[in-house]
CSV table of C-alpha atoms and ligand atoms in Angstrom, one decimal:
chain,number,residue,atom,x,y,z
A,1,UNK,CA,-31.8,-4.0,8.4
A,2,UNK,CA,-30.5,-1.4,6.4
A,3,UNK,CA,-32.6,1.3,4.1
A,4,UNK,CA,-30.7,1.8,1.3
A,5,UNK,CA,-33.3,2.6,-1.0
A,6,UNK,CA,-32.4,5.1,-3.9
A,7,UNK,CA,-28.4,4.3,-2.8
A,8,UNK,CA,-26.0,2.4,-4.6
A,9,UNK,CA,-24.5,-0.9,-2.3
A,10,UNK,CA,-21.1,-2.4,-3.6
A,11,UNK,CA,-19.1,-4.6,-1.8
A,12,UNK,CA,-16.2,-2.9,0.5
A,13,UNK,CA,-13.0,-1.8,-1.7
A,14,UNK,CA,-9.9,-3.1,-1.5
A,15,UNK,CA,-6.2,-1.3,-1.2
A,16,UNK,CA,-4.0,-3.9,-2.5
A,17,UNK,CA,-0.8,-2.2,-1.1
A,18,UNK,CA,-0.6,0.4,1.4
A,19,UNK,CA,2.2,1.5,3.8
A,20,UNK,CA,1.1,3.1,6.9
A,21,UNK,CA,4.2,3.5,9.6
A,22,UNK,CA,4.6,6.6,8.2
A,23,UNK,CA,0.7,8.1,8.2
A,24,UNK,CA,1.4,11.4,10.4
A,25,UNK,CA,4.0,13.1,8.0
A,26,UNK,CA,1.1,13.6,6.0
A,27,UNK,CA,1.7,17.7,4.6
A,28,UNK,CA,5.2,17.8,5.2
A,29,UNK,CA,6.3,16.6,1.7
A,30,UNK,CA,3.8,17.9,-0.2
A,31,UNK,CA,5.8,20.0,-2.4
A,32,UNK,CA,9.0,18.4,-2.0
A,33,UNK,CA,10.3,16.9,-5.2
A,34,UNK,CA,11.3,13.3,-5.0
A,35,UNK,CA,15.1,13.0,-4.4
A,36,UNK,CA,14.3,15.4,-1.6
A,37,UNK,CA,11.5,13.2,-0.4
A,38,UNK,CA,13.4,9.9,-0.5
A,39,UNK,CA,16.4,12.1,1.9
A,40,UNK,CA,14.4,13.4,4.3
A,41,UNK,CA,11.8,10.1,4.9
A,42,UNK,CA,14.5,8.5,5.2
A,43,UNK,CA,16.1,10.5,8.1
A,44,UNK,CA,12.3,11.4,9.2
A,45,UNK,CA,12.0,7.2,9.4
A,46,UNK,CA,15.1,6.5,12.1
A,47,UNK,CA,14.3,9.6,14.3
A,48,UNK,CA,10.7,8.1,14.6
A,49,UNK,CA,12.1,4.9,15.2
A,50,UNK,CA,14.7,5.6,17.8
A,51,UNK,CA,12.9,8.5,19.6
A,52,UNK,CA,9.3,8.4,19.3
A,53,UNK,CA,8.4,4.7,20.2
A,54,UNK,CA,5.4,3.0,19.6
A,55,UNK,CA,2.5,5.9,20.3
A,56,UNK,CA,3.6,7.4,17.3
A,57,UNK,CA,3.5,4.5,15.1
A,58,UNK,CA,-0.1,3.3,17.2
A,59,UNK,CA,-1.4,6.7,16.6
A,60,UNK,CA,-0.8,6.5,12.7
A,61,UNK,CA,-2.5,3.2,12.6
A,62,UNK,CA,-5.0,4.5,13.9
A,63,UNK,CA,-5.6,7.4,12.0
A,64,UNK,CA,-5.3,4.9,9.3
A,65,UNK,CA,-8.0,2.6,9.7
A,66,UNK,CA,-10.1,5.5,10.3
A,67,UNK,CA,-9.6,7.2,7.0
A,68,UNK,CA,-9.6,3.6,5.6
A,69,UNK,CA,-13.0,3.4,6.9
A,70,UNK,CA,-14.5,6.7,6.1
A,71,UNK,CA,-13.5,6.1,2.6
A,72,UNK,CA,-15.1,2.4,2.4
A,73,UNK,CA,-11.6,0.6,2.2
A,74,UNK,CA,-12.8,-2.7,3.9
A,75,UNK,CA,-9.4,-4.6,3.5
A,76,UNK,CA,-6.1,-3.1,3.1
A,77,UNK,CA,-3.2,-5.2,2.1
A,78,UNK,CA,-0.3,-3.4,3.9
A,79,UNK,CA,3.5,-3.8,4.5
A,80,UNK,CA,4.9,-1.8,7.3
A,81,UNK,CA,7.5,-2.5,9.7
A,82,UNK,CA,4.9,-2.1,12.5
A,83,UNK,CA,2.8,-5.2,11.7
A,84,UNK,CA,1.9,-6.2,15.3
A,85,UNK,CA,0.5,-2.5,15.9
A,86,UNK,CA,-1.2,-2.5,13.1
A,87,UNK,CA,-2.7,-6.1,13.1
A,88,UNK,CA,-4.3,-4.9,16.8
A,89,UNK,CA,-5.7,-1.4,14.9
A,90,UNK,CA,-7.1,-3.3,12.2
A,91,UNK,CA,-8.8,-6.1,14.0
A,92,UNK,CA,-10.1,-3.5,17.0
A,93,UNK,CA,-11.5,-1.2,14.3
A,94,UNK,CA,-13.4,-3.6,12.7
A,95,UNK,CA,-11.4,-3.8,9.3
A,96,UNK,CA,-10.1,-6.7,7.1
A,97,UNK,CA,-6.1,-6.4,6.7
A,98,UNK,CA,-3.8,-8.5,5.4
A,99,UNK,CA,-0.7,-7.4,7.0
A,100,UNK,CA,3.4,-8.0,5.8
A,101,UNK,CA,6.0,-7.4,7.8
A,102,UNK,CA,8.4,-5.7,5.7
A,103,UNK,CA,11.7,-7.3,5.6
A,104,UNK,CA,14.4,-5.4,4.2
A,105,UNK,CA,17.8,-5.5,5.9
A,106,UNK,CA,19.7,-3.1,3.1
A,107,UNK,CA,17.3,-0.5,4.9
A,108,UNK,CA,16.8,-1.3,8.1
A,109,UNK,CA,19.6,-2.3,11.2
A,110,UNK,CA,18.3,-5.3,12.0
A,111,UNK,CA,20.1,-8.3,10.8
A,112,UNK,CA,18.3,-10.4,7.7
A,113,UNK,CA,17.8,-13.7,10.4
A,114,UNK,CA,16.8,-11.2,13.2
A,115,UNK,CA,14.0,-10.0,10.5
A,116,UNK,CA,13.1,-13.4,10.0
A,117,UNK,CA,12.3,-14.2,13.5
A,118,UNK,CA,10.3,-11.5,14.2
A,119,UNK,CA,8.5,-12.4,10.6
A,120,UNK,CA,7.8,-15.8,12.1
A,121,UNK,CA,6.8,-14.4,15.4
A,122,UNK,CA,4.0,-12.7,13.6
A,123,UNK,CA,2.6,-14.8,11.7
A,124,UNK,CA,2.3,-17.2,14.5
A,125,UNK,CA,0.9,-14.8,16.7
A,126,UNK,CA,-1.6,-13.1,14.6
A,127,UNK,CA,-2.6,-14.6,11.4
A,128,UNK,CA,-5.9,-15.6,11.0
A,129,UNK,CA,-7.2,-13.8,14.2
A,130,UNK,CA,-10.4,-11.5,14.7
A,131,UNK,CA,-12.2,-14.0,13.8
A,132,UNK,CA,-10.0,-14.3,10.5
A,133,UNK,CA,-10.1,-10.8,9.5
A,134,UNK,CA,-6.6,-10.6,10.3
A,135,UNK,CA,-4.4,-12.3,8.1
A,136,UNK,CA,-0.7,-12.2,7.4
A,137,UNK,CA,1.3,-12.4,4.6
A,138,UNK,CA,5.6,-12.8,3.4
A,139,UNK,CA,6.6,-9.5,2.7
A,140,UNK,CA,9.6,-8.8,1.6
A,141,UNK,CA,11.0,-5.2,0.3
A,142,UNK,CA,11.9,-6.1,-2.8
A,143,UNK,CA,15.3,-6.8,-5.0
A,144,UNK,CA,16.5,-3.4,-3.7
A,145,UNK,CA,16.2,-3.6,-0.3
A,146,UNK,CA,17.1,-7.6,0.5
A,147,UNK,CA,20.2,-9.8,1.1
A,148,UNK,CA,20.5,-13.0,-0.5
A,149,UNK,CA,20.7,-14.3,2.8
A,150,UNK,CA,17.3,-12.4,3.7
A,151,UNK,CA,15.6,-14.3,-0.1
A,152,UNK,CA,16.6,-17.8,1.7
A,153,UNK,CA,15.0,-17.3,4.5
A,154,UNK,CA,11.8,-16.0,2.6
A,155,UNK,CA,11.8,-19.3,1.1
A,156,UNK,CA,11.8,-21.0,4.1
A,157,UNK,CA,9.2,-19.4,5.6
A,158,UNK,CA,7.0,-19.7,2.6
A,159,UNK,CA,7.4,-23.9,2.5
A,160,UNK,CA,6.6,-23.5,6.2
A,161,UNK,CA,3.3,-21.2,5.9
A,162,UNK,CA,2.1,-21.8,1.7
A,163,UNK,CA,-1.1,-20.5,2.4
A,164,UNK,CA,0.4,-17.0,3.0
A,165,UNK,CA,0.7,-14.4,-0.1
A,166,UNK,CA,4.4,-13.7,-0.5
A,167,UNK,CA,3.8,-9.6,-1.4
A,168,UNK,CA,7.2,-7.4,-2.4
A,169,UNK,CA,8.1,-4.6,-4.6
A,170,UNK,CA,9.4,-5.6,-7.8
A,171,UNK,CA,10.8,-3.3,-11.0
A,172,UNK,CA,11.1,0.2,-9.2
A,173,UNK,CA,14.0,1.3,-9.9
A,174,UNK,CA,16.0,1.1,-13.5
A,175,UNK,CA,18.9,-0.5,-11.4
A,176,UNK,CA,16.5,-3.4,-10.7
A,177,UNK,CA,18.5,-5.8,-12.7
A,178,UNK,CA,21.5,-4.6,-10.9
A,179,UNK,CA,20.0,-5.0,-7.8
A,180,UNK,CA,19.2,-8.5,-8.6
A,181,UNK,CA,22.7,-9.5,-9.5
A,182,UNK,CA,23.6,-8.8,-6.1
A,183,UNK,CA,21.6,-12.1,-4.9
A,184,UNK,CA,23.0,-14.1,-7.7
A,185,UNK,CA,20.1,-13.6,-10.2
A,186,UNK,CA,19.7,-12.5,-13.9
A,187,UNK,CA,16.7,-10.0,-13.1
A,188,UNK,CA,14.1,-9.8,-10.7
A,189,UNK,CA,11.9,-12.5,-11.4
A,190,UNK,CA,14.3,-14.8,-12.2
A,191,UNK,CA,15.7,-13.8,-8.8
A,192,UNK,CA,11.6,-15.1,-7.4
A,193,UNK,CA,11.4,-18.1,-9.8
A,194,UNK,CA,15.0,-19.3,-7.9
A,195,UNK,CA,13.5,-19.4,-4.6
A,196,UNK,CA,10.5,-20.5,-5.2
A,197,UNK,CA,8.5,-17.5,-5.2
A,198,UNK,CA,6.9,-16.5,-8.1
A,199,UNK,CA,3.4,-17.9,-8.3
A,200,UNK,CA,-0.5,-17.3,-8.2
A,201,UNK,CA,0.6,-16.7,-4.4
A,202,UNK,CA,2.6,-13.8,-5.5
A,203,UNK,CA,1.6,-9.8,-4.9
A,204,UNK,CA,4.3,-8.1,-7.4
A,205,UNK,CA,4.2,-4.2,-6.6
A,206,UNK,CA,5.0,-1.3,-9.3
A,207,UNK,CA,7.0,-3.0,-11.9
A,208,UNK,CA,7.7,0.3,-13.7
A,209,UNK,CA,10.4,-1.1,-15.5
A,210,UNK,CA,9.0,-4.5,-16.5
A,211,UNK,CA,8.7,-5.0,-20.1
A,212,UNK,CA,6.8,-7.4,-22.5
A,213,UNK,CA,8.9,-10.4,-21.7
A,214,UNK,CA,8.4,-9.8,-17.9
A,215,UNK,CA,4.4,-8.9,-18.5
A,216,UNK,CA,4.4,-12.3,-20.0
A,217,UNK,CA,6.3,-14.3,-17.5
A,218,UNK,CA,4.1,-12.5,-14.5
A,219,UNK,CA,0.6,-13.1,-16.5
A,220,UNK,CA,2.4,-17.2,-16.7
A,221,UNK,CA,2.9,-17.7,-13.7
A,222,UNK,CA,-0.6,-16.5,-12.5
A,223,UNK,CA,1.1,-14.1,-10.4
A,224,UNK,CA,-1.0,-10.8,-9.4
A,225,UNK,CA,0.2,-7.1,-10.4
A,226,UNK,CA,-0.7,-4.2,-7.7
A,227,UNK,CA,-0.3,-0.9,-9.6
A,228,UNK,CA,0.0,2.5,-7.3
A,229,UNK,CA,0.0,5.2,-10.1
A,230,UNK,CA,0.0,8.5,-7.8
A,231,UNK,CA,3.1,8.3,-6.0
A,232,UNK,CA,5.1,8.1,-9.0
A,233,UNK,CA,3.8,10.2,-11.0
A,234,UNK,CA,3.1,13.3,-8.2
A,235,UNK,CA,6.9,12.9,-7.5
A,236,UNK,CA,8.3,11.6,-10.6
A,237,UNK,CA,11.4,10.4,-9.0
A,238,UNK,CA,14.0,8.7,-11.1
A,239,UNK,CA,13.9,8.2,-14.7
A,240,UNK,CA,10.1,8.1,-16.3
A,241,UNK,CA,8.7,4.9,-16.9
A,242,UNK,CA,5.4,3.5,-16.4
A,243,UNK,CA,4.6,-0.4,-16.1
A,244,UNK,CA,3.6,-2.6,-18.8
A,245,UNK,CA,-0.2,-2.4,-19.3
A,246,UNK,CA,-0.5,-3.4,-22.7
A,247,UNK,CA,1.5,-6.5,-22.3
A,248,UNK,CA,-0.1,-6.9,-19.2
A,249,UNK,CA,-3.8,-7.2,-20.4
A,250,UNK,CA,-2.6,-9.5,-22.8
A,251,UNK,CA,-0.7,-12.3,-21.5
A,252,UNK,CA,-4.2,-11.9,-18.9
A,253,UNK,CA,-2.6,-10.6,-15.5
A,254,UNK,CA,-4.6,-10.0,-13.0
A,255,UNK,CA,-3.9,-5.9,-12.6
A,256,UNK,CA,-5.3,-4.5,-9.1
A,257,UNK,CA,-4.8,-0.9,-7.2
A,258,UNK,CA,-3.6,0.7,-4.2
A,259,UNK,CA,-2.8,3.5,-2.2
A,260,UNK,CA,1.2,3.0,-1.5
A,261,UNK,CA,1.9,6.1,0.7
A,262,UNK,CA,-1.2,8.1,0.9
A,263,UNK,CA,0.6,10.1,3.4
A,264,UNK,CA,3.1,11.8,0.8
A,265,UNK,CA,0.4,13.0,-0.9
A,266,UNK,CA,-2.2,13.9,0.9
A,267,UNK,CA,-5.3,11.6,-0.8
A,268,UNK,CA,-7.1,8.5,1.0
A,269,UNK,CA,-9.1,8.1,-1.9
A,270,UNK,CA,-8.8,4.6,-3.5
A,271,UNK,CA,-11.7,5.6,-6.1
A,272,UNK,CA,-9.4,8.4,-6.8
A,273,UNK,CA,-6.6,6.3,-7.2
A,274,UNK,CA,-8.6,3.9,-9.7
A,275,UNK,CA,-9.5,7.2,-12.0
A,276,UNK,CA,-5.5,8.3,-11.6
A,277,UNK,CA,-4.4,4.6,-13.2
A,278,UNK,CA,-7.3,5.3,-15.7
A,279,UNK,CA,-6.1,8.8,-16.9
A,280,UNK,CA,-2.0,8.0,-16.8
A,281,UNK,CA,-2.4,4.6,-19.0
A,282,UNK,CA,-4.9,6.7,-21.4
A,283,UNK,CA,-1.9,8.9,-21.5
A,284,UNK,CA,0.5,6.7,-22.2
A,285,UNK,CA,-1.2,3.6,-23.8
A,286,UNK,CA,-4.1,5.4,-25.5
A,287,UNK,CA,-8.0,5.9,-24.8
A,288,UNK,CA,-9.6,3.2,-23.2
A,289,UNK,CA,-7.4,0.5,-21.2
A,290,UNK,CA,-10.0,-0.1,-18.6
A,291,UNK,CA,-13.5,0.3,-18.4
A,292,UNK,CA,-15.4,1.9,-15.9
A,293,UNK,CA,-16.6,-1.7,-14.9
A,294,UNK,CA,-13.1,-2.6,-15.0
A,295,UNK,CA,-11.3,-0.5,-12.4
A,296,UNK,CA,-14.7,-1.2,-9.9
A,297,UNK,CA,-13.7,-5.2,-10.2
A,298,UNK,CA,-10.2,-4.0,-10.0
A,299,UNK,CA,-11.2,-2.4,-6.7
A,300,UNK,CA,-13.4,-5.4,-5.0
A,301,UNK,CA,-13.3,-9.0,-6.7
A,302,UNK,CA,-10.0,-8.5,-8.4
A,303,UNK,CA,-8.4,-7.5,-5.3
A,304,UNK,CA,-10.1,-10.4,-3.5
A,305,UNK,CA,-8.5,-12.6,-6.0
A,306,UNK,CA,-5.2,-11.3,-5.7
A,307,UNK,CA,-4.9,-11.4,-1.6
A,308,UNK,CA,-6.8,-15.4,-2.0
A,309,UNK,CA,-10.1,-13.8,0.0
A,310,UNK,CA,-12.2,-14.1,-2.8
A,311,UNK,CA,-14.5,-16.7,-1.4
A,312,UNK,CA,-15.0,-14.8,1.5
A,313,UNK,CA,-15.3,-11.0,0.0
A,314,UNK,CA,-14.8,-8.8,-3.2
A,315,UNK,CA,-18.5,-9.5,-4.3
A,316,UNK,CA,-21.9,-8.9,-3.1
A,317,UNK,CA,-23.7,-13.0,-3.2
A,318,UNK,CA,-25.1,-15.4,-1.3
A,319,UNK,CA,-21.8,-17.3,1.5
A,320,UNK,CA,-20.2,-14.6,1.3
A,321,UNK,CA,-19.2,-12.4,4.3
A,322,UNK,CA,-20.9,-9.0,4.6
A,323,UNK,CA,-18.7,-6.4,3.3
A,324,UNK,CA,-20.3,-3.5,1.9
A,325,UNK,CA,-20.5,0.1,1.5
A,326,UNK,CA,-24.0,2.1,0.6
A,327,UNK,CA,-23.2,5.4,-1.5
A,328,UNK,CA,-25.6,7.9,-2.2
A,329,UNK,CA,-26.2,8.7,-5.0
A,330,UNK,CA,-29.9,10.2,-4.6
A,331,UNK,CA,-28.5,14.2,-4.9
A,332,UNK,CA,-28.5,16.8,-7.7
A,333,UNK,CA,-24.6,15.9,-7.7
A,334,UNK,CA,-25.1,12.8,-8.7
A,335,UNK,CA,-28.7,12.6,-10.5
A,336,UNK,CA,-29.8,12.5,-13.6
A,337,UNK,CA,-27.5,9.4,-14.4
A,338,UNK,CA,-27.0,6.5,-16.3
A,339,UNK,CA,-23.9,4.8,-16.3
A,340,UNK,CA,-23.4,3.6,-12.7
A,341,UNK,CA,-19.9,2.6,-13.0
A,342,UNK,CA,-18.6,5.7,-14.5
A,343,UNK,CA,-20.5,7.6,-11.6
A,344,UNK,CA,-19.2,5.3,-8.9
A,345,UNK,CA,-15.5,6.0,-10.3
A,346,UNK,CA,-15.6,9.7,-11.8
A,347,UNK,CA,-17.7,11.4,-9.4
A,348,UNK,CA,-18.6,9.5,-6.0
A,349,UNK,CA,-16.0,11.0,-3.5
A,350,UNK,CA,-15.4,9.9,0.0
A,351,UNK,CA,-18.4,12.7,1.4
A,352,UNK,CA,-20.7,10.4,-0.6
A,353,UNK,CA,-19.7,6.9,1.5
A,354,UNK,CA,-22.9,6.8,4.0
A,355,UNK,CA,-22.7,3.2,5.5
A,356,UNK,CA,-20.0,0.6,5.7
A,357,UNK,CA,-20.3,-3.1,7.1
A,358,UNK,CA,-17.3,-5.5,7.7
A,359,UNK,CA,-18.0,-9.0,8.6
A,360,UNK,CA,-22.1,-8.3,9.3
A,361,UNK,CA,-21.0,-5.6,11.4
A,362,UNK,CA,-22.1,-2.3,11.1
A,363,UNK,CA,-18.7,0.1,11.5
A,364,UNK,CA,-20.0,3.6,9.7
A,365,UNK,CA,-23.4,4.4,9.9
A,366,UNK,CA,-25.2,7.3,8.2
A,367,UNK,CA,-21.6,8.6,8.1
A,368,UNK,CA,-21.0,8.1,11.7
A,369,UNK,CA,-18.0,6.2,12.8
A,370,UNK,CA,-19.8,3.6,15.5
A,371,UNK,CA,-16.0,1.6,15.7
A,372,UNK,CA,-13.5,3.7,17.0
A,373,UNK,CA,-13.3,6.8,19.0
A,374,UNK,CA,-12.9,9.7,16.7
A,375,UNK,CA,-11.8,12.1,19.0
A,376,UNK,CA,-9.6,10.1,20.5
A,377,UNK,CA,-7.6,9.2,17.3
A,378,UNK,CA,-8.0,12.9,16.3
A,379,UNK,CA,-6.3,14.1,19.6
A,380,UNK,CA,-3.9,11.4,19.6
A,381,UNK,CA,-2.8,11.7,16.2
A,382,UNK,CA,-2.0,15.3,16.9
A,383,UNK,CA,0.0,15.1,19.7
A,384,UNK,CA,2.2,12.5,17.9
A,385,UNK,CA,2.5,14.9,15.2
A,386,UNK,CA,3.7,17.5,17.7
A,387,UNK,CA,6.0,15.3,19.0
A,388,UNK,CA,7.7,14.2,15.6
A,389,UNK,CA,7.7,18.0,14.4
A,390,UNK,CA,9.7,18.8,18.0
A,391,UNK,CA,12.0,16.1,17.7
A,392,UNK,CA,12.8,16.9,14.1
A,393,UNK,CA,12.7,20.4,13.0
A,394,UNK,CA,10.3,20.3,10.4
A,395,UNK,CA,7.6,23.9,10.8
A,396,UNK,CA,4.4,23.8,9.4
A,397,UNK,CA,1.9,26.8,8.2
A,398,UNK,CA,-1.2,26.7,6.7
A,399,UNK,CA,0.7,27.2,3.8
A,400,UNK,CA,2.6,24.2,3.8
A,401,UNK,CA,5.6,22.9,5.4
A,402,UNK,CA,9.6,24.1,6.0
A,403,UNK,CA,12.3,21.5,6.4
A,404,UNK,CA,14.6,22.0,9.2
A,405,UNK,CA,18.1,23.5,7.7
A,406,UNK,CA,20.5,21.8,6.0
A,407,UNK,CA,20.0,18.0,5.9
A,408,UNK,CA,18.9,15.9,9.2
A,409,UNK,CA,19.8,13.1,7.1
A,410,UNK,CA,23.5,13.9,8.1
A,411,UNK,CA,22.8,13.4,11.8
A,412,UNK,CA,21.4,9.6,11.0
A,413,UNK,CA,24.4,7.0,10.6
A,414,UNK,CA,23.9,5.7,7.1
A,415,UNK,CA,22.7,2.5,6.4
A,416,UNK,CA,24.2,0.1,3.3
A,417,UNK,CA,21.8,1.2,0.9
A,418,UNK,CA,22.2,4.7,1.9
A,419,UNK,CA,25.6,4.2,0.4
A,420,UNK,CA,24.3,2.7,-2.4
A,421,UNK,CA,22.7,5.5,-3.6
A,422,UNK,CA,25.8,7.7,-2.9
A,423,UNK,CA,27.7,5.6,-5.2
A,424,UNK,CA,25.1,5.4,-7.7
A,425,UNK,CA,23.1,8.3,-7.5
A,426,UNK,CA,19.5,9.0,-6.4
A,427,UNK,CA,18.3,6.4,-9.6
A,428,UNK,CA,19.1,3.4,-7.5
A,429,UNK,CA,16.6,3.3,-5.1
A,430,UNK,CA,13.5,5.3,-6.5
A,431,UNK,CA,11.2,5.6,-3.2
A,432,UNK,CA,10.6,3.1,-0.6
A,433,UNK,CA,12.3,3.6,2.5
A,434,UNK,CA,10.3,1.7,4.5
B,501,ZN,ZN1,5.1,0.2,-1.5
């Protein structure tokens, strides 16, 4: 039993696409602008990989589910090239995840059937685990970062496990058509629609460069549209363009939101995120796109629709599991009010989050973590930051962060996309490194 009396209970939110190998560079790129950003992650990426192991990447996930929690994410839906680390660190912290393991052999050095594997791996070993809170889903880069090889094999595995969401990037880059012709395809979705991909199954991130026609064939197929509006526009890499709302709303697509990479700039906030897609399509499409009451279904049932959990969360009813979040909003901050929704998403912040329940269980109580060991994640997270910073160069102050001189990235062999973006320029490949 739970007084909540003069508080505000919705169900848990949802991040409908997250990255989270990458958590402990949080501060260092700041202020970088985003061709810098894309060079150094990149090189900050393979020196984690080959000479920091798995504590760092543990320690991020970590850190992650606890800033997921203290901000009332319930379920994130993330793709990260850590998924068994992070399928343990979601399912021992109490949390929902659906989790991807991102395939993308243009960007990584393992081969596209060497991927696969490991994909298969798992999915067999941890889908539908903790009691089903864990679940996994097909996740593949996108049309930048996959051989065509790498596509057939992502059909295969989705005819061998159709329950899964197939979840991928999609439109980030201006080259995407380009990008697409490289697997034999006319654009993206046409490059989906070939291998059987593009469905109500279907998580389609970004699409920045989408237009009406693709808002159309998205909203047909009954395919879902996960929008991340701060990344691009706090680092504006590449050419400005912003996805297809409009068209998007029209044709009916089911439009959700997420974090990305919360760690390049420095916000956990999913309610933050919800008012940043509100502001920049006002900007661009005019007042009004979405309601207040629309970006809070955006955050819970929406989302629960889009990741195919929304039988079991998203809402607050009767059969449903118990995923919920009590907010106060008894304070002089708050009070006198009277439209909840535009409370809940222009001026509830994370400091306002006082309970949250996952599954029935109790995780944050009275804003007390009861499901992981703060300390510990605190102490461990920064040692592992410690270690990264030795290992590459990078100084930090309280007023920001210096990279080391002159590029690291020249000390990491490049990989083919790498090259790609040598022979192209930095418009090829947007963000995305991992
Ligand atoms: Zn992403």
């Amino acid at each position: 039993m739970i007084d909540a009396s003069g508080k505000v209970v919705i169900p848990g939110l949802i991040d409908a696409h997250r990255h989270t190998d990458f958590t402990l560079v949080q501060g260092l790129f700041s202020e970088l602008g985003g061709g810098e950003l894309l060079e150094e992650a990149l090189a900050l990426y393979h020196t984690a990989e080959s000479t920091l192991g798995d504590s760092f990447f543990e320690a991020a996930w970590q850190l992650a589910c606890l800033r997921q929690l203290t901000h009332g994410v319930t379920t994130v839906n993330a793709m990260d090239f850590t998924p068994a680390l992070g399928a343990e660190a979601i399912g021992e912290s109490g949390l929902r995840g659906v989790i991807g393991p991102e395939l993308a052999d243009f960007l990584t050095p393992a081969s596209a059937d060497d991927q696969l594997t490991a994909a298969r791996r798992f999915i067999e070993t941890h889908h539908d685990t903790y009691e089903g809170r864990v679940t996994a889903s097909i996740a593949p880069g996108g049309e930048a970062g996959c051989s065509r090889r790498l596509w057939e094999g992502v059909a295969e595995l989705r005819a061998d496990y159709p329950e899964l969401r197939l979840h991928t990037h999609l439109y980030d880059s201006a080259e995407a058509d380009t990008m697409a012709a490289g697997s034999g395809a006319d654009d993206p979705l046409d490059l989906l629609d070939r291998y059987g991909l593009l469905d109500e199954r279907t998580l389609l991130t970004h699409l920045l460069h989408a237009d009406r026609d693709d808002a159309r064939r998205i909203a047909d197929a009954g395919a879902h549209v996960l929008h991340c509006p701060t990344v691009y526009s706090y680092f504006q890499a590449g050419e400005r363009t912003w996805f297809p709302l409009p068209a998007l709303q029209r044709f009916g697509a089911n439009v959700v939101i997420g974090l990305d990479d919360p760690f390049w700039f420095d916000s956990w906030d999913l309610v933050q995120e919800a008012k940043h897609a509100r502001l920049l399509s006002n900007f661009e499409y005019g007042a009004q796109r979405w309601s207040s009451y629309d970006l809070l279904r955006m955050l819970t049932i929406d989302a629960a629709r889009a990741l195919g959990l929304d039988d079991r969360v998203g809402s607050v009813e009767p059969g449903k599991r118990a995923d919920l979040v009590v907010i106060d909003v008894d304070t002089p901050r708050h009070q006198p009010y009277s439209n909840l929704p535009s409370v809940l998403t222009n001026t509830v912040t994370a400091g306002d989050i006082e309970t949250v329940v996952v599954d029935g269980e109790v995780l944050v109580e009275d804003r007390a973590v009861e499901s992981m060991d703060v300390e510990r994640v605190r102490e461990a997270a920064t040692r592992q930051r410690e270690r990264l910073q030795a290992h590459t160069g990078w100084e930090t102050s309280l007023g920001g962060s210096t990279p080391p001189d002159g590029s690291i990235l020249r000390r990491v062999s490049a990989r083919p996309l790498l090259r790609a973006m040598k022979q192209y320029g930095r418009g090829v490949v947007t963000r995305h490194t991992w």
